PDB file of C-alpha atoms in Angstrom:
ATOM      1  CA  UNK K1060     -10.329 -21.006  -7.426  1.00 93.00           C
ATOM      2  CA  UNK K1061      -7.675 -18.714  -6.059  1.00 98.00           C
ATOM      3  CA  UNK K1062      -4.670 -17.388  -7.704  1.00 98.00           C
ATOM      4  CA  UNK K1063      -1.989 -15.927  -5.230  1.00 98.00           C
ATOM      5  CA  UNK K1064      -0.305 -12.721  -6.802  1.00 98.00           C
ATOM      6  CA  UNK K1065       2.856 -11.023  -5.447  1.00 98.00           C
ATOM      7  CA  UNK K1066       4.328  -8.297  -7.039  1.00 97.00           C
ATOM      8  CA  UNK K1067       8.478  -8.318  -5.939  1.00 96.00           C
ATOM      9  CA  UNK K1068      11.216  -5.705  -6.083  1.00 95.00           C
ATOM     10  CA  UNK K1069      14.155  -6.329  -4.392  1.00 94.00           C
ATOM     11  CA  UNK K1070      12.970  -8.267  -1.564  1.00 95.00           C
ATOM     12  CA  UNK K1071      13.202 -11.960  -0.414  1.00 96.00           C
ATOM     13  CA  UNK K1072       9.795 -13.612  -0.636  1.00 96.00           C
ATOM     14  CA  UNK K1073      10.702 -17.428   0.268  1.00 95.00           C
ATOM     15  CA  UNK K1074       8.878 -16.925   3.364  1.00 96.00           C
ATOM     16  CA  UNK K1075       5.947 -15.702   2.324  1.00 97.00           C
ATOM     17  CA  UNK K1076       5.317 -17.989  -0.350  1.00 97.00           C
ATOM     18  CA  UNK K1077       5.742 -21.067   1.768  1.00 97.00           C
ATOM     19  CA  UNK K1078       3.957 -20.190   4.372  1.00 98.00           C
ATOM     20  CA  UNK K1079       1.078 -19.086   1.998  1.00 98.00           C
ATOM     21  CA  UNK K1080       1.839 -22.263  -0.264  1.00 98.00           C
ATOM     22  CA  UNK K1081       1.484 -24.350   3.049  1.00 98.00           C
ATOM     23  CA  UNK K1082      -1.923 -23.372   4.065  1.00 98.00           C
ATOM     24  CA  UNK K1083      -3.141 -23.476   0.080  1.00 98.00           C
ATOM     25  CA  UNK K1084      -2.221 -27.262   0.200  1.00 97.00           C
ATOM     26  CA  UNK K1085      -4.207 -27.948   3.471  1.00 96.00           C
ATOM     27  CA  UNK K1086      -7.151 -26.011   1.898  1.00 95.00           C
ATOM     28  CA  UNK K1087      -7.472 -28.508  -0.823  1.00 95.00           C
ATOM     29  CA  UNK K1088      -8.757 -26.134  -3.488  1.00 96.00           C
ATOM     30  CA  UNK K1089      -7.502 -25.355  -6.849  1.00 97.00           C
ATOM     31  CA  UNK K1090      -4.703 -22.497  -6.620  1.00 98.00           C
ATOM     32  CA  UNK K1091      -1.443 -20.836  -8.350  1.00 98.00           C
ATOM     33  CA  UNK K1092       0.822 -18.778  -6.891  1.00 98.00           C
ATOM     34  CA  UNK K1093       2.344 -16.061  -9.228  1.00 98.00           C
ATOM     35  CA  UNK K1094       5.337 -14.122  -8.237  1.00 98.00           C
ATOM     36  CA  UNK K1095       6.632 -11.444 -10.477  1.00 97.00           C
ATOM     37  CA  UNK K1096       9.650  -9.741 -10.080  1.00 96.00           C
ATOM     38  CA  UNK K1097       9.733  -6.218 -11.247  1.00 95.00           C
ATOM     39  CA  UNK K1098      13.590  -6.765 -12.535  1.00 93.00           C
ATOM     40  CA  UNK K1099      15.385  -6.473  -9.381  1.00 92.00           C
ATOM     41  CA  UNK K1100      18.482  -4.986  -9.348  1.00 88.00           C
ATOM     42  CA  UNK K1101      19.907  -6.744  -6.872  1.00 85.00           C
ATOM     43  CA  UNK K1102      20.622 -10.394  -7.928  1.00 83.00           C
ATOM     44  CA  UNK K1103      21.002 -11.566  -4.392  1.00 87.00           C
ATOM     45  CA  UNK K1104      17.230 -11.352  -3.733  1.00 90.00           C
ATOM     46  CA  UNK K1105      16.834 -12.662  -7.184  1.00 89.00           C
ATOM     47  CA  UNK K1106      18.581 -16.082  -6.162  1.00 88.00           C
ATOM     48  CA  UNK K1107      16.743 -16.323  -2.810  1.00 89.00           C
ATOM     49  CA  UNK K1108      13.264 -16.482  -5.003  1.00 94.00           C
ATOM     50  CA  UNK K1109      14.493 -18.549  -7.627  1.00 91.00           C
ATOM     51  CA  UNK K1110      13.715 -21.152  -4.804  1.00 91.00           C
ATOM     52  CA  UNK K1111      10.219 -21.105  -4.852  1.00 93.00           C
ATOM     53  CA  UNK K1112       9.949 -22.618  -8.302  1.00 92.00           C
ATOM     54  CA  UNK K1113      10.348 -25.909  -6.220  1.00 94.00           C
ATOM     55  CA  UNK K1114       6.725 -25.423  -5.189  1.00 97.00           C
ATOM     56  CA  UNK K1115       3.833 -26.680  -6.553  1.00 97.00           C
ATOM     57  CA  UNK K1116       1.804 -24.368  -8.748  1.00 97.00           C
ATOM     58  CA  UNK K1117       4.279 -21.853  -7.927  1.00 97.00           C
ATOM     59  CA  UNK K1118       5.943 -19.576 -10.370  1.00 96.00           C
ATOM     60  CA  UNK K1119       8.554 -16.825 -10.195  1.00 96.00           C
ATOM     61  CA  UNK K1120       9.161 -14.720 -13.131  1.00 95.00           C
ATOM     62  CA  UNK K1121      11.706 -12.100 -13.820  1.00 95.00           C
ATOM     63  CA  UNK K1122      10.500  -9.313 -16.002  1.00 96.00           C
ATOM     64  CA  UNK K1123      13.092  -8.067 -18.638  1.00 95.00           C
ATOM     65  CA  UNK K1124      12.631  -4.558 -17.577  1.00 94.00           C
ATOM     66  CA  UNK K1125      10.853  -2.344 -14.651  1.00 93.00           C
ATOM     67  CA  UNK K1126       7.411  -1.502 -15.179  1.00 94.00           C
ATOM     68  CA  UNK K1127       6.334  -0.077 -11.956  1.00 91.00           C
ATOM     69  CA  UNK K1128       4.032  -0.705  -9.189  1.00 91.00           C
ATOM     70  CA  UNK K1129       0.573  -0.363 -11.224  1.00 92.00           C
ATOM     71  CA  UNK K1130       1.543  -2.170 -14.118  1.00 94.00           C
ATOM     72  CA  UNK K1131       2.911  -5.292 -12.471  1.00 95.00           C
ATOM     73  CA  UNK K1132      -0.331  -5.629 -10.576  1.00 96.00           C
ATOM     74  CA  UNK K1133      -2.275  -5.380 -13.713  1.00 95.00           C
ATOM     75  CA  UNK K1134       0.103  -7.746 -15.203  1.00 97.00           C
ATOM     76  CA  UNK K1135      -0.478 -10.357 -12.668  1.00 97.00           C
ATOM     77  CA  UNK K1136      -4.236  -9.944 -12.403  1.00 96.00           C
ATOM     78  CA  UNK K1137      -4.281 -10.564 -16.437  1.00 95.00           C
ATOM     79  CA  UNK K1138      -2.315 -13.930 -16.206  1.00 97.00           C
ATOM     80  CA  UNK K1139      -4.001 -15.261 -13.107  1.00 97.00           C
ATOM     81  CA  UNK K1140      -6.098 -18.406 -14.342  1.00 96.00           C
ATOM     82  CA  UNK K1141      -8.471 -18.320 -11.008  1.00 97.00           C
ATOM     83  CA  UNK K1142     -11.575 -16.271 -10.678  1.00 95.00           C
ATOM     84  CA  UNK K1143     -10.154 -15.022  -7.465  1.00 98.00           C
ATOM     85  CA  UNK K1144      -6.959 -13.383  -6.839  1.00 98.00           C
ATOM     86  CA  UNK K1145      -5.213 -12.571  -3.521  1.00 98.00           C
ATOM     87  CA  UNK K1146      -2.866  -9.704  -3.742  1.00 98.00           C
ATOM     88  CA  UNK K1147       0.047  -9.903  -1.189  1.00 98.00           C
ATOM     89  CA  UNK K1148       2.554  -7.405  -1.048  1.00 97.00           C
ATOM     90  CA  UNK K1149       6.259  -8.932  -0.620  1.00 97.00           C
ATOM     91  CA  UNK K1150       7.028  -7.603   2.490  1.00 97.00           C
ATOM     92  CA  UNK K1151       4.187  -9.002   4.593  1.00 98.00           C
ATOM     93  CA  UNK K1152       3.476 -12.716   6.260  1.00 98.00           C
ATOM     94  CA  UNK K1153       0.002 -13.590   7.439  1.00 98.00           C
ATOM     95  CA  UNK K1154      -0.541 -13.451  11.179  1.00 97.00           C
ATOM     96  CA  UNK K1155      -2.467 -16.601  11.358  1.00 97.00           C
ATOM     97  CA  UNK K1156      -2.473 -20.298  10.423  1.00 97.00           C
ATOM     98  CA  UNK K1157      -6.000 -20.012   8.936  1.00 97.00           C
ATOM     99  CA  UNK K1158      -5.163 -17.045   6.768  1.00 98.00           C
ATOM    100  CA  UNK K1159      -6.567 -18.537   3.631  1.00 98.00           C
ATOM    101  CA  UNK K1160      -9.327 -20.450   5.327  1.00 97.00           C
ATOM    102  CA  UNK K1161     -10.546 -17.460   6.738  1.00 98.00           C
ATOM    103  CA  UNK K1162     -10.558 -15.379   3.019  1.00 98.00           C
ATOM    104  CA  UNK K1163     -12.190 -18.421   1.622  1.00 97.00           C
ATOM    105  CA  UNK K1164     -15.250 -18.888   4.271  1.00 97.00           C
ATOM    106  CA  UNK K1165     -15.639 -14.705   3.885  1.00 97.00           C
ATOM    107  CA  UNK K1166     -16.597 -15.500   0.263  1.00 97.00           C
ATOM    108  CA  UNK K1167     -20.110 -14.724  -0.982  1.00 96.00           C
ATOM    109  CA  UNK K1168     -22.199 -14.114  -3.931  1.00 92.00           C
ATOM    110  CA  UNK K1169     -22.067 -10.546  -3.557  1.00 95.00           C
ATOM    111  CA  UNK K1170     -18.675 -10.157  -2.891  1.00 97.00           C
ATOM    112  CA  UNK K1171     -16.218  -8.321  -5.030  1.00 98.00           C
ATOM    113  CA  UNK K1172     -13.109  -6.965  -2.631  1.00 98.00           C
ATOM    114  CA  UNK K1173     -12.236  -8.468   0.588  1.00 98.00           C
ATOM    115  CA  UNK K1174      -9.739  -6.701   2.696  1.00 98.00           C
ATOM    116  CA  UNK K1175      -8.011  -8.489   5.492  1.00 98.00           C
ATOM    117  CA  UNK K1176      -6.391  -5.547   6.986  1.00 98.00           C
ATOM    118  CA  UNK K1177      -2.491  -5.033   8.291  1.00 98.00           C
ATOM    119  CA  UNK K1178      -0.581  -5.397  11.428  1.00 98.00           C
ATOM    120  CA  UNK K1179       2.787  -3.757  12.783  1.00 97.00           C
ATOM    121  CA  UNK K1180       4.850  -5.726  15.527  1.00 93.00           C
ATOM    122  CA  UNK K1181       4.113  -5.103  18.871  1.00 91.00           C
ATOM    123  CA  UNK K1182       7.653  -4.522  19.951  1.00 92.00           C
ATOM    124  CA  UNK K1183       9.469  -1.202  19.483  1.00 93.00           C
ATOM    125  CA  UNK K1184      11.899  -1.289  16.684  1.00 95.00           C
ATOM    126  CA  UNK K1185      14.847   0.804  16.572  1.00 94.00           C
ATOM    127  CA  UNK K1186      15.439   4.081  16.372  1.00 94.00           C
ATOM    128  CA  UNK K1187      16.223   4.433  13.073  1.00 96.00           C
ATOM    129  CA  UNK K1188      12.483   2.866  11.776  1.00 97.00           C
ATOM    130  CA  UNK K1189      10.677   4.243  14.354  1.00 97.00           C
ATOM    131  CA  UNK K1190       8.703   6.684  12.488  1.00 98.00           C
ATOM    132  CA  UNK K1191       7.670   4.229   9.893  1.00 97.00           C
ATOM    133  CA  UNK K1192       6.479   1.784  13.104  1.00 97.00           C
ATOM    134  CA  UNK K1193       4.517   4.720  15.000  1.00 97.00           C
ATOM    135  CA  UNK K1194       2.689   5.700  11.514  1.00 97.00           C
ATOM    136  CA  UNK K1195       1.608   2.282  10.748  1.00 97.00           C
ATOM    137  CA  UNK K1196       0.579   1.191  14.098  1.00 96.00           C
ATOM    138  CA  UNK K1197      -1.514   4.399  14.614  1.00 96.00           C
ATOM    139  CA  UNK K1198      -2.932   5.034  11.209  1.00 96.00           C
ATOM    140  CA  UNK K1199      -3.068   1.885   8.931  1.00 96.00           C
ATOM    141  CA  UNK K1200      -3.187  -0.929  11.769  1.00 97.00           C
ATOM    142  CA  UNK K1201      -7.064  -0.658  12.275  1.00 97.00           C
ATOM    143  CA  UNK K1202      -9.650  -3.024  13.601  1.00 96.00           C
ATOM    144  CA  UNK K1203     -12.734  -3.802  10.984  1.00 97.00           C
ATOM    145  CA  UNK K1204     -14.734  -1.282  13.136  1.00 96.00           C
ATOM    146  CA  UNK K1205     -12.528   1.255  12.227  1.00 97.00           C
ATOM    147  CA  UNK K1206     -11.747   0.490   8.702  1.00 97.00           C
ATOM    148  CA  UNK K1207     -15.813   0.667   8.107  1.00 96.00           C
ATOM    149  CA  UNK K1208     -15.694   3.891   9.033  1.00 95.00           C
ATOM    150  CA  UNK K1209     -14.126   5.113   5.931  1.00 94.00           C
ATOM    151  CA  UNK K1210     -14.595   1.923   3.613  1.00 96.00           C
ATOM    152  CA  UNK K1211     -12.270   3.080   0.522  1.00 96.00           C
ATOM    153  CA  UNK K1212      -9.600   5.136   2.126  1.00 94.00           C
ATOM    154  CA  UNK K1213      -8.766   2.636   4.475  1.00 95.00           C
ATOM    155  CA  UNK K1214      -8.137  -0.007   2.109  1.00 97.00           C
ATOM    156  CA  UNK K1215      -4.401  -0.575   1.364  1.00 95.00           C
ATOM    157  CA  UNK K1216      -3.586  -3.013  -1.602  1.00 95.00           C
ATOM    158  CA  UNK K1217      -0.572  -4.796   0.234  1.00 96.00           C
ATOM    159  CA  UNK K1218      -3.380  -7.915   1.679  1.00 98.00           C
ATOM    160  CA  UNK K1219      -6.857  -7.994  -0.542  1.00 98.00           C
ATOM    161  CA  UNK K1220      -9.163 -10.352  -2.119  1.00 98.00           C
ATOM    162  CA  UNK K1221     -10.528  -9.698  -5.382  1.00 98.00           C
ATOM    163  CA  UNK K1222     -12.805 -11.112  -8.016  1.00 97.00           C
ATOM    164  CA  UNK K1223     -11.096 -11.269 -11.323  1.00 95.00           C
ATOM    165  CA  UNK K1224     -13.941  -9.912 -13.317  1.00 94.00           C
ATOM    166  CA  UNK K1225     -13.547  -6.211 -11.071  1.00 94.00           C
ATOM    167  CA  UNK K1226     -10.702  -5.853 -13.281  1.00 89.00           C
ATOM    168  CA  UNK K1227     -12.702  -5.879 -16.142  1.00 86.00           C
ATOM    169  CA  UNK K1228     -14.062  -2.226 -14.465  1.00 91.00           C
ATOM    170  CA  UNK K1229     -11.196  -1.266 -12.743  1.00 95.00           C
ATOM    171  CA  UNK K1230      -7.451  -1.281 -13.171  1.00 94.00           C
ATOM    172  CA  UNK K1231      -4.680   0.097 -11.431  1.00 94.00           C
ATOM    173  CA  UNK K1232      -3.681   3.156 -13.454  1.00 91.00           C
ATOM    174  CA  UNK K1233      -0.424   2.759 -15.339  1.00 90.00           C
ATOM    175  CA  UNK K1234      -0.240   6.427 -16.849  1.00 84.00           C
ATOM    176  CA  UNK K1235       0.598   7.978 -13.433  1.00 82.00           C
ATOM    177  CA  UNK K1236       4.176   8.537 -12.582  1.00 71.00           C
ATOM    178  CA  UNK K1237       5.703   5.536 -10.396  1.00 65.00           C
ATOM    179  CA  UNK K1238       5.429   8.175  -7.389  1.00 60.00           C
ATOM    180  CA  UNK K1239       2.875   6.903  -4.329  1.00 72.00           C
ATOM    181  CA  UNK K1240      -0.708   6.546  -3.529  1.00 82.00           C
ATOM    182  CA  UNK K1241      -1.786   4.453  -6.677  1.00 86.00           C
ATOM    183  CA  UNK K1242      -3.936   2.583  -3.614  1.00 89.00           C
ATOM    184  CA  UNK K1243      -5.567   5.925  -3.082  1.00 92.00           C
ATOM    185  CA  UNK K1244      -6.471   6.677  -6.848  1.00 92.00           C
ATOM    186  CA  UNK K1245      -7.341   2.810  -6.934  1.00 95.00           C
ATOM    187  CA  UNK K1246      -9.896   2.917  -4.190  1.00 95.00           C
ATOM    188  CA  UNK K1247     -11.258   6.056  -5.527  1.00 96.00           C
ATOM    189  CA  UNK K1248     -11.863   4.580  -8.842  1.00 96.00           C
ATOM    190  CA  UNK K1249     -13.357   1.523  -6.770  1.00 97.00           C
ATOM    191  CA  UNK K1250     -15.872   4.207  -5.306  1.00 96.00           C
ATOM    192  CA  UNK K1251     -16.981   5.575  -8.529  1.00 96.00           C
ATOM    193  CA  UNK K1252     -17.480   2.122 -10.284  1.00 97.00           C
ATOM    194  CA  UNK K1253     -19.889   1.209  -6.882  1.00 96.00           C
ATOM    195  CA  UNK K1254     -17.532  -1.637  -6.256  1.00 97.00           C
ATOM    196  CA  UNK K1255     -18.314  -2.743  -2.556  1.00 96.00           C
ATOM    197  CA  UNK K1256     -15.181  -3.392  -0.260  1.00 98.00           C
ATOM    198  CA  UNK K1257     -15.877  -5.844   2.738  1.00 98.00           C
ATOM    199  CA  UNK K1258     -13.258  -5.218   5.481  1.00 98.00           C
ATOM    200  CA  UNK K1259     -12.586  -8.375   7.884  1.00 98.00           C
ATOM    201  CA  UNK K1260     -10.110  -9.315  10.158  1.00 98.00           C
ATOM    202  CA  UNK K1261      -7.749 -11.506   8.707  1.00 98.00           C
ATOM    203  CA  UNK K1262      -4.187  -9.354   8.845  1.00 98.00           C
ATOM    204  CA  UNK K1263      -0.955  -9.661   7.492  1.00 98.00           C
ATOM    205  CA  UNK K1264       2.215  -8.364   9.478  1.00 98.00           C
ATOM    206  CA  UNK K1265       3.778  -5.746   7.542  1.00 97.00           C
ATOM    207  CA  UNK K1266       7.926  -6.317   8.043  1.00 95.00           C
ATOM    208  CA  UNK K1267       9.387  -3.995   5.486  1.00 91.00           C
ATOM    209  CA  UNK K1268       9.728  -0.952   7.323  1.00 95.00           C
ATOM    210  CA  UNK K1269      11.680   1.712   5.739  1.00 96.00           C
ATOM    211  CA  UNK K1270      14.056   3.944   7.980  1.00 97.00           C
ATOM    212  CA  UNK K1271      12.812   7.225   9.022  1.00 97.00           C
ATOM    213  CA  UNK K1272      14.881   9.004   6.420  1.00 97.00           C
ATOM    214  CA  UNK K1273      13.419   7.301   3.595  1.00 96.00           C
ATOM    215  CA  UNK K1274       9.725   7.131   4.668  1.00 96.00           C
ATOM    216  CA  UNK K1275       9.934  10.851   4.919  1.00 96.00           C
ATOM    217  CA  UNK K1276      11.072  11.063   1.384  1.00 95.00           C
ATOM    218  CA  UNK K1277       8.263   8.664   0.323  1.00 94.00           C
ATOM    219  CA  UNK K1278       5.814  10.903   2.190  1.00 95.00           C
ATOM    220  CA  UNK K1279       6.683  13.791   0.077  1.00 95.00           C
ATOM    221  CA  UNK K1280       6.488  11.880  -2.919  1.00 93.00           C
ATOM    222  CA  UNK K1281       3.190  11.003  -1.799  1.00 93.00           C
ATOM    223  CA  UNK K1282       2.151  14.671  -1.378  1.00 95.00           C
ATOM    224  CA  UNK K1283       3.471  15.258  -4.987  1.00 93.00           C
ATOM    225  CA  UNK K1284       1.258  12.278  -5.909  1.00 92.00           C
ATOM    226  CA  UNK K1285      -1.487  13.757  -4.562  1.00 93.00           C
ATOM    227  CA  UNK K1286      -1.499  17.058  -6.127  1.00 94.00           C
ATOM    228  CA  UNK K1287      -0.743  15.467  -9.603  1.00 92.00           C
ATOM    229  CA  UNK K1288      -3.971  13.143  -9.128  1.00 93.00           C
ATOM    230  CA  UNK K1289      -5.941  16.539  -8.584  1.00 93.00           C
ATOM    231  CA  UNK K1290      -4.290  18.695 -11.055  1.00 93.00           C
ATOM    232  CA  UNK K1291      -5.179  15.861 -13.859  1.00 92.00           C
ATOM    233  CA  UNK K1292      -8.739  15.440 -12.255  1.00 94.00           C
ATOM    234  CA  UNK K1293      -7.710  11.835 -11.339  1.00 94.00           C
ATOM    235  CA  UNK K1294      -9.084  12.540  -7.828  1.00 94.00           C
ATOM    236  CA  UNK K1295     -11.599  15.241  -6.333  1.00 95.00           C
ATOM    237  CA  UNK K1296      -9.707  17.980  -4.176  1.00 91.00           C
ATOM    238  CA  UNK K1297     -12.120  16.970  -1.047  1.00 91.00           C
ATOM    239  CA  UNK K1298     -11.209  12.872  -1.241  1.00 93.00           C
ATOM    240  CA  UNK K1299      -8.165  13.049   1.043  1.00 93.00           C
ATOM    241  CA  UNK K1300      -7.536  14.515   4.290  1.00 93.00           C
ATOM    242  CA  UNK K1301      -4.409  16.672   3.529  1.00 95.00           C
ATOM    243  CA  UNK K1302      -6.215  18.008   0.359  1.00 94.00           C
ATOM    244  CA  UNK K1303      -9.501  19.135   2.272  1.00 94.00           C
ATOM    245  CA  UNK K1304      -7.468  20.973   5.177  1.00 94.00           C
ATOM    246  CA  UNK K1305      -5.830  22.835   1.975  1.00 95.00           C
ATOM    247  CA  UNK K1306      -9.064  23.572   0.277  1.00 92.00           C
ATOM    248  CA  UNK K1307     -10.794  24.588   3.620  1.00 91.00           C
ATOM    249  CA  UNK K1308      -7.660  27.384   4.340  1.00 90.00           C
ATOM    250  CA  UNK K1309      -6.324  28.332   0.839  1.00 86.00           C
ATOM    251  CA  UNK K1310      -8.946  31.449   0.547  1.00 78.00           C
ATOM    252  CA  UNK K1311      -8.178  32.744   4.050  1.00 83.00           C
ATOM    253  CA  UNK K1312      -4.192  33.366   3.537  1.00 83.00           C
ATOM    254  CA  UNK K1313      -3.694  30.782   5.561  1.00 93.00           C
ATOM    255  CA  UNK K1314      -2.013  28.183   2.883  1.00 93.00           C
ATOM    256  CA  UNK K1315       0.609  31.125   2.284  1.00 92.00           C
ATOM    257  CA  UNK K1316       1.441  31.536   5.509  1.00 94.00           C
ATOM    258  CA  UNK K1317       2.187  27.478   6.092  1.00 95.00           C
ATOM    259  CA  UNK K1318       4.474  27.695   2.906  1.00 96.00           C
ATOM    260  CA  UNK K1319       6.566  29.863   4.581  1.00 96.00           C
ATOM    261  CA  UNK K1320       6.245  27.964   7.896  1.00 97.00           C
ATOM    262  CA  UNK K1321       7.808  24.964   5.757  1.00 97.00           C
ATOM    263  CA  UNK K1322      10.740  26.833   4.393  1.00 96.00           C
ATOM    264  CA  UNK K1323      11.346  28.290   7.588  1.00 97.00           C
ATOM    265  CA  UNK K1324      11.223  25.574  10.040  1.00 97.00           C
ATOM    266  CA  UNK K1325      11.529  22.280   7.781  1.00 97.00           C
ATOM    267  CA  UNK K1326      14.906  21.385   9.093  1.00 97.00           C
ATOM    268  CA  UNK K1327      13.200  21.420  12.628  1.00 98.00           C
ATOM    269  CA  UNK K1328      10.357  19.364  11.469  1.00 98.00           C
ATOM    270  CA  UNK K1329      12.858  16.870  10.380  1.00 97.00           C
ATOM    271  CA  UNK K1330      14.938  16.942  13.636  1.00 97.00           C
ATOM    272  CA  UNK K1331      11.819  15.864  15.476  1.00 98.00           C
ATOM    273  CA  UNK K1332      10.734  13.075  12.863  1.00 98.00           C
ATOM    274  CA  UNK K1333      14.028  11.457  12.704  1.00 97.00           C
ATOM    275  CA  UNK K1334      14.605  11.452  16.237  1.00 96.00           C
ATOM    276  CA  UNK K1335      13.931   8.818  18.750  1.00 95.00           C
ATOM    277  CA  UNK K1336      10.141  10.147  19.671  1.00 96.00           C
ATOM    278  CA  UNK K1337       8.675  11.162  16.148  1.00 97.00           C
ATOM    279  CA  UNK K1338       5.249  13.176  16.658  1.00 98.00           C
ATOM    280  CA  UNK K1339       2.515  12.158  14.022  1.00 98.00           C
ATOM    281  CA  UNK K1340       1.173  15.452  14.465  1.00 97.00           C
ATOM    282  CA  UNK K1341       4.318  17.358  13.377  1.00 98.00           C
ATOM    283  CA  UNK K1342       4.186  14.729  10.726  1.00 98.00           C
ATOM    284  CA  UNK K1343       0.970  15.890   9.277  1.00 97.00           C
ATOM    285  CA  UNK K1344       2.276  19.612   9.750  1.00 97.00           C
ATOM    286  CA  UNK K1345       5.360  18.731   7.576  1.00 98.00           C
ATOM    287  CA  UNK K1346       3.286  17.322   4.982  1.00 97.00           C
ATOM    288  CA  UNK K1347       0.616  19.755   4.592  1.00 97.00           C
ATOM    289  CA  UNK K1348       3.029  22.760   4.935  1.00 97.00           C
ATOM    290  CA  UNK K1349       4.902  21.364   1.987  1.00 98.00           C
ATOM    291  CA  UNK K1350       1.561  20.804   0.002  1.00 97.00           C
ATOM    292  CA  UNK K1351       1.169  24.286   0.858  1.00 96.00           C
ATOM    293  CA  UNK K1352       4.494  25.012  -0.377  1.00 96.00           C
ATOM    294  CA  UNK K1353       4.329  23.370  -4.089  1.00 96.00           C
ATOM    295  CA  UNK K1354       1.273  24.831  -4.657  1.00 94.00           C
ATOM    296  CA  UNK K1355       2.463  28.259  -3.599  1.00 91.00           C
ATOM    297  CA  UNK K1356       4.676  27.920  -6.566  1.00 81.00           C
ATOM    298  CA  UNK K1357       1.934  27.333  -9.267  1.00 75.00           C
TER     299      UNK K1357
END
């Protein structure tokens, strides 16, 4: 009935695979767990993950070369043998012991995609990872009611159940660079295809928090990815908040001013964002000014 699909890259998934496997056994439904390693460059993690092969109906396969986040998800879905595919990122763990049964009980005849949500630990993390923790808690760890206000943009691809037939209509775009925001593009393509996303309370904890320096770099990569998608007509300019703001100000000279702000105050922004009490308002301004900056060079 369910194929659990876990893309892996330099991460120990033994705890995740074991926890999900235990729940699947108790559910007494047909299942498989497919774990595809995208050619991790750390052999230690491959050694850890090889142990999950001892679990029944569980496969751990190391790809001969790195193919990227979009392609590996498509490959997992293509090779899944059951109608329902549960995608889980490697660095998550289910919150509850009825995680699998909650998904099963949520399936109806009309179901196409079901998204369970995400949580972050309540205890404040150390300073080196505090920016990612604050952002996750404020912007990603949303209730079902909050997510339903923007059904598609609040959908993240780290914990969702999808009918395999949906992939006949919408797949992850493998032509894009392996930057960020492949989930944003996927959600837009789902919207265009009128694929319905159901939001339920069945979260996982996101464990793999990047340090603030890495998260900032990925955030700028994400800005570049959004700009590329719009340039290539893969996304409309009004789909994301940052591009809506940019388009509302670009004809008034404000975008050029913000571009200058980026060049003058980048280090000031970074000092706050890499510190003990980073501000999400400054984080938003940092990303917006960077978006203005890269567009000013066109």
